[in-house]
XYZ file of C-alpha atoms in Angstrom:
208
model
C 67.175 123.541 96.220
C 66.834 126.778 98.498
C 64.498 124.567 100.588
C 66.140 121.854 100.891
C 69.667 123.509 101.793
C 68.854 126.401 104.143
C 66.304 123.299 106.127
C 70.310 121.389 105.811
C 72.417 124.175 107.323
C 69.378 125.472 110.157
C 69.088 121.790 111.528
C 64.943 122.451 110.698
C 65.568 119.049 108.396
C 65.808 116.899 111.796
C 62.512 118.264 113.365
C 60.928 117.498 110.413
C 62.273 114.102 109.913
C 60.932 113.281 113.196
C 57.881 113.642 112.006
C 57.142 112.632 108.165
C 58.567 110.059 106.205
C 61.193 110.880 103.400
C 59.023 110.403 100.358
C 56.244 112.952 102.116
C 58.301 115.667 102.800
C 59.437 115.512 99.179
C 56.196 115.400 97.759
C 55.076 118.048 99.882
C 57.807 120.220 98.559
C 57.060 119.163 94.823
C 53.289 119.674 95.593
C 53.643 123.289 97.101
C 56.533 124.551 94.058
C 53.575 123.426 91.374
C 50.696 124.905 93.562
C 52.891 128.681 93.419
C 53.740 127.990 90.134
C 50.509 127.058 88.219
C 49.267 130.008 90.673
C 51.234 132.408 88.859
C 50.500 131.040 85.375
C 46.748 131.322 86.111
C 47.400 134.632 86.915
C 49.387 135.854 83.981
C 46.764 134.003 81.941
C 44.019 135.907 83.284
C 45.494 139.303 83.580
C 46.644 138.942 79.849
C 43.120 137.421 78.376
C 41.547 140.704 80.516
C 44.224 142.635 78.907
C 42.935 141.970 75.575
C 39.484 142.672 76.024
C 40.082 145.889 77.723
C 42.482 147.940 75.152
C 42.467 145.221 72.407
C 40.719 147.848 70.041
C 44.210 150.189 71.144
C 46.590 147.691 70.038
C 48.387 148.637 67.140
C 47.695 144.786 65.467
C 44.177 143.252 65.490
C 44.008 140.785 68.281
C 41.133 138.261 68.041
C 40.289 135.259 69.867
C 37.838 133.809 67.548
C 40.746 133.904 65.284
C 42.941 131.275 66.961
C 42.987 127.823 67.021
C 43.050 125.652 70.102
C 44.134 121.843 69.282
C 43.555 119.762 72.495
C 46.536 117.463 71.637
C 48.946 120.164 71.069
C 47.812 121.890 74.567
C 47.590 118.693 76.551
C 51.051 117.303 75.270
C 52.577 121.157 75.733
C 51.448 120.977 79.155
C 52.561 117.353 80.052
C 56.179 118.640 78.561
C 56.773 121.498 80.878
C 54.758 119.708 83.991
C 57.122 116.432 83.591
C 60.321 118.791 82.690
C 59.783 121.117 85.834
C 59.250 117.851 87.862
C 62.589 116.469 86.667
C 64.723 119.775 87.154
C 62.669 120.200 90.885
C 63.992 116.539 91.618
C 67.760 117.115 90.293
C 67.617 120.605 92.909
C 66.256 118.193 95.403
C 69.050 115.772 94.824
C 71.875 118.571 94.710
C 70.356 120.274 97.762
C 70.708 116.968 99.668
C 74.110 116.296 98.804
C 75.710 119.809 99.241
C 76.773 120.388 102.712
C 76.008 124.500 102.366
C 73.518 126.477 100.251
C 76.558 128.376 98.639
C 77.686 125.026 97.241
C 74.889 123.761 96.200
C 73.795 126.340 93.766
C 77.359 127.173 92.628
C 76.688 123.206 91.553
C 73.028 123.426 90.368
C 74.050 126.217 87.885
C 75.317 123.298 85.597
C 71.806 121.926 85.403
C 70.530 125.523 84.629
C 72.787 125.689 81.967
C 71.852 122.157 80.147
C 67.635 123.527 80.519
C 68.526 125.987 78.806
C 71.234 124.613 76.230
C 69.137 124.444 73.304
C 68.111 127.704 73.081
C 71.703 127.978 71.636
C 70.330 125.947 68.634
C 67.286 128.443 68.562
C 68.217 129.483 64.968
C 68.365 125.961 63.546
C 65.071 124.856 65.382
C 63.083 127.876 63.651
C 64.408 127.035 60.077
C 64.525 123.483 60.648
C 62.636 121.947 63.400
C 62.400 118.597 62.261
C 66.099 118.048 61.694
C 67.959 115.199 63.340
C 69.483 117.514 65.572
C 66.106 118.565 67.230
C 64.951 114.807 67.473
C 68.026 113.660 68.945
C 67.589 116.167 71.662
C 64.056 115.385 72.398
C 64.742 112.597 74.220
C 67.826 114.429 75.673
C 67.674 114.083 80.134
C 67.114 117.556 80.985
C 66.740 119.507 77.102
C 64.004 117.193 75.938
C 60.773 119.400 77.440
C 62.034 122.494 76.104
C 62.862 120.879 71.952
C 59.708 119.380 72.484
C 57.911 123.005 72.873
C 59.605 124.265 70.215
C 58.570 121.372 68.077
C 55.116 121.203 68.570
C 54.684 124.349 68.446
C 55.504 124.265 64.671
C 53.652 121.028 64.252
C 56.010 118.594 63.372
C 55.542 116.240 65.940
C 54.075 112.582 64.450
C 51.733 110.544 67.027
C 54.733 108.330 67.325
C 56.879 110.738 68.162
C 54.638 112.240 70.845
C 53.724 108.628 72.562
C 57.747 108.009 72.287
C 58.491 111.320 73.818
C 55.903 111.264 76.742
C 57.199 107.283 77.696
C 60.802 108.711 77.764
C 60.261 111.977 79.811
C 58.199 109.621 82.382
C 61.157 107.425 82.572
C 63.674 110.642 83.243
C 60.868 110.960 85.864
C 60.629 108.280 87.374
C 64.291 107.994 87.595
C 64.880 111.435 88.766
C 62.334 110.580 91.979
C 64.256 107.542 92.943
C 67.572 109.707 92.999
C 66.719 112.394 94.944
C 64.934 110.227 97.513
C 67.566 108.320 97.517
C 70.487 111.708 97.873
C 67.872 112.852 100.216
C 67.922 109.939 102.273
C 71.784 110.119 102.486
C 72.691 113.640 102.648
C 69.269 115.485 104.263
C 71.615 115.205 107.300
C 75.117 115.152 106.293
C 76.680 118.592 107.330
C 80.150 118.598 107.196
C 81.027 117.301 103.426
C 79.271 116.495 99.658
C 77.787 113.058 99.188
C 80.052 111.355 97.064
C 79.194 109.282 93.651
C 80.756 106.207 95.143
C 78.508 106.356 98.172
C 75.189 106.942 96.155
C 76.073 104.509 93.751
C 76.551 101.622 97.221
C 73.462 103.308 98.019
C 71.400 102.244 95.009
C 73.013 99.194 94.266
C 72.090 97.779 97.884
């Protein structure tokens, strides 16, 4: 969103237009966040696996690795979750950024979609005593909440094969739907600089 805007409001977006296509810029964008990101991860993974081995015998609770027990599925599917989910949220900044005339607008705007990523921590307490209520499937296939109830449910294990197959289909959707609208806002409002991009305009957009 940061990008996106301060590229907006410096006039950088035009040079860069000239360029590369819409849809490249974007991806480069999406590309770059996960490159930093995983980056980071790799690095808190390895600093905390080294962290073990070094004072693990200082830790007031036994630590072992041998102990622990890796299922592929689980991993894989947590992974898919917060890869898709971080894909969605980067496309909804994208999409805000683009139709926000200022930087100062648009996150004063994008703090709504902060809030609804992190709205079901809220239910935290009925997810831990009851994670396969109808509550927590409902909002698994929630726009926006579903990656983060779907960590929380399979890390206890309640997730059927069903539900994991029906899960993954629906957050590709949100994905694939999220792309198309921030391309789309992008391709609209990447140089509008003197007002927002209304719904009535994006919607003439789509429609044609």
């Amino acid at each position: 969103l940061s990008s996106v805007s301060e590229e907006k409001e410096s006039r950088m977006i035009e040079i860069l237009l000239t360029s590369i296509s819409t849809k490249s810029l974007l991806i480069g964008k999406l590309i770059g966040l996960l490159g930093v990101i995983f980056t980071q991860l790799l690095l808190l993974g390895a600093f905390a696996v080294v962290g073990i081995v070094v004072v693990g015998n200082q830790l007031p609770i036994d630590i072992s690795l041998s102990d622990l027990v890796f299922d592929p599925i689980q991993i894989g599917f947590a992974i898919l979750c917060v890869l898709i989910g971080f894909l969605v949220l980067a496309n909804v900044m994208v999409g805000v950024g683009s139709a926000m005339p200022t930087l100062k607008e648009a996150q004063s705007f994008s703090s709504i979609f902060v809030i609804l990523t992190v709205f079901p921590m809220y239910f935290g307490g009925l997810l831990l005593t009851d994670p396969d209520s109808s509550l927590a499937k409902i909002l698994s296939f929630v726009p926006i909440t579903a990656p983060l109830i779907l960590l929380f449910r399979n890390a206890f294990n309640v997730l059927t094969p069903l539900e994991m197959v029906l899960a993954l289909i629906a957050l590709v959707v949100q994905l694939v739907i999220s792309v198309y609208l921030a391309v789309k806002l992008f391709e609209i409002g990447s140089l509008e600089y003197m007002e927002k991009i209304s719904l009535d305009r994006v919607w003439k957009v789509i429609k044609g």
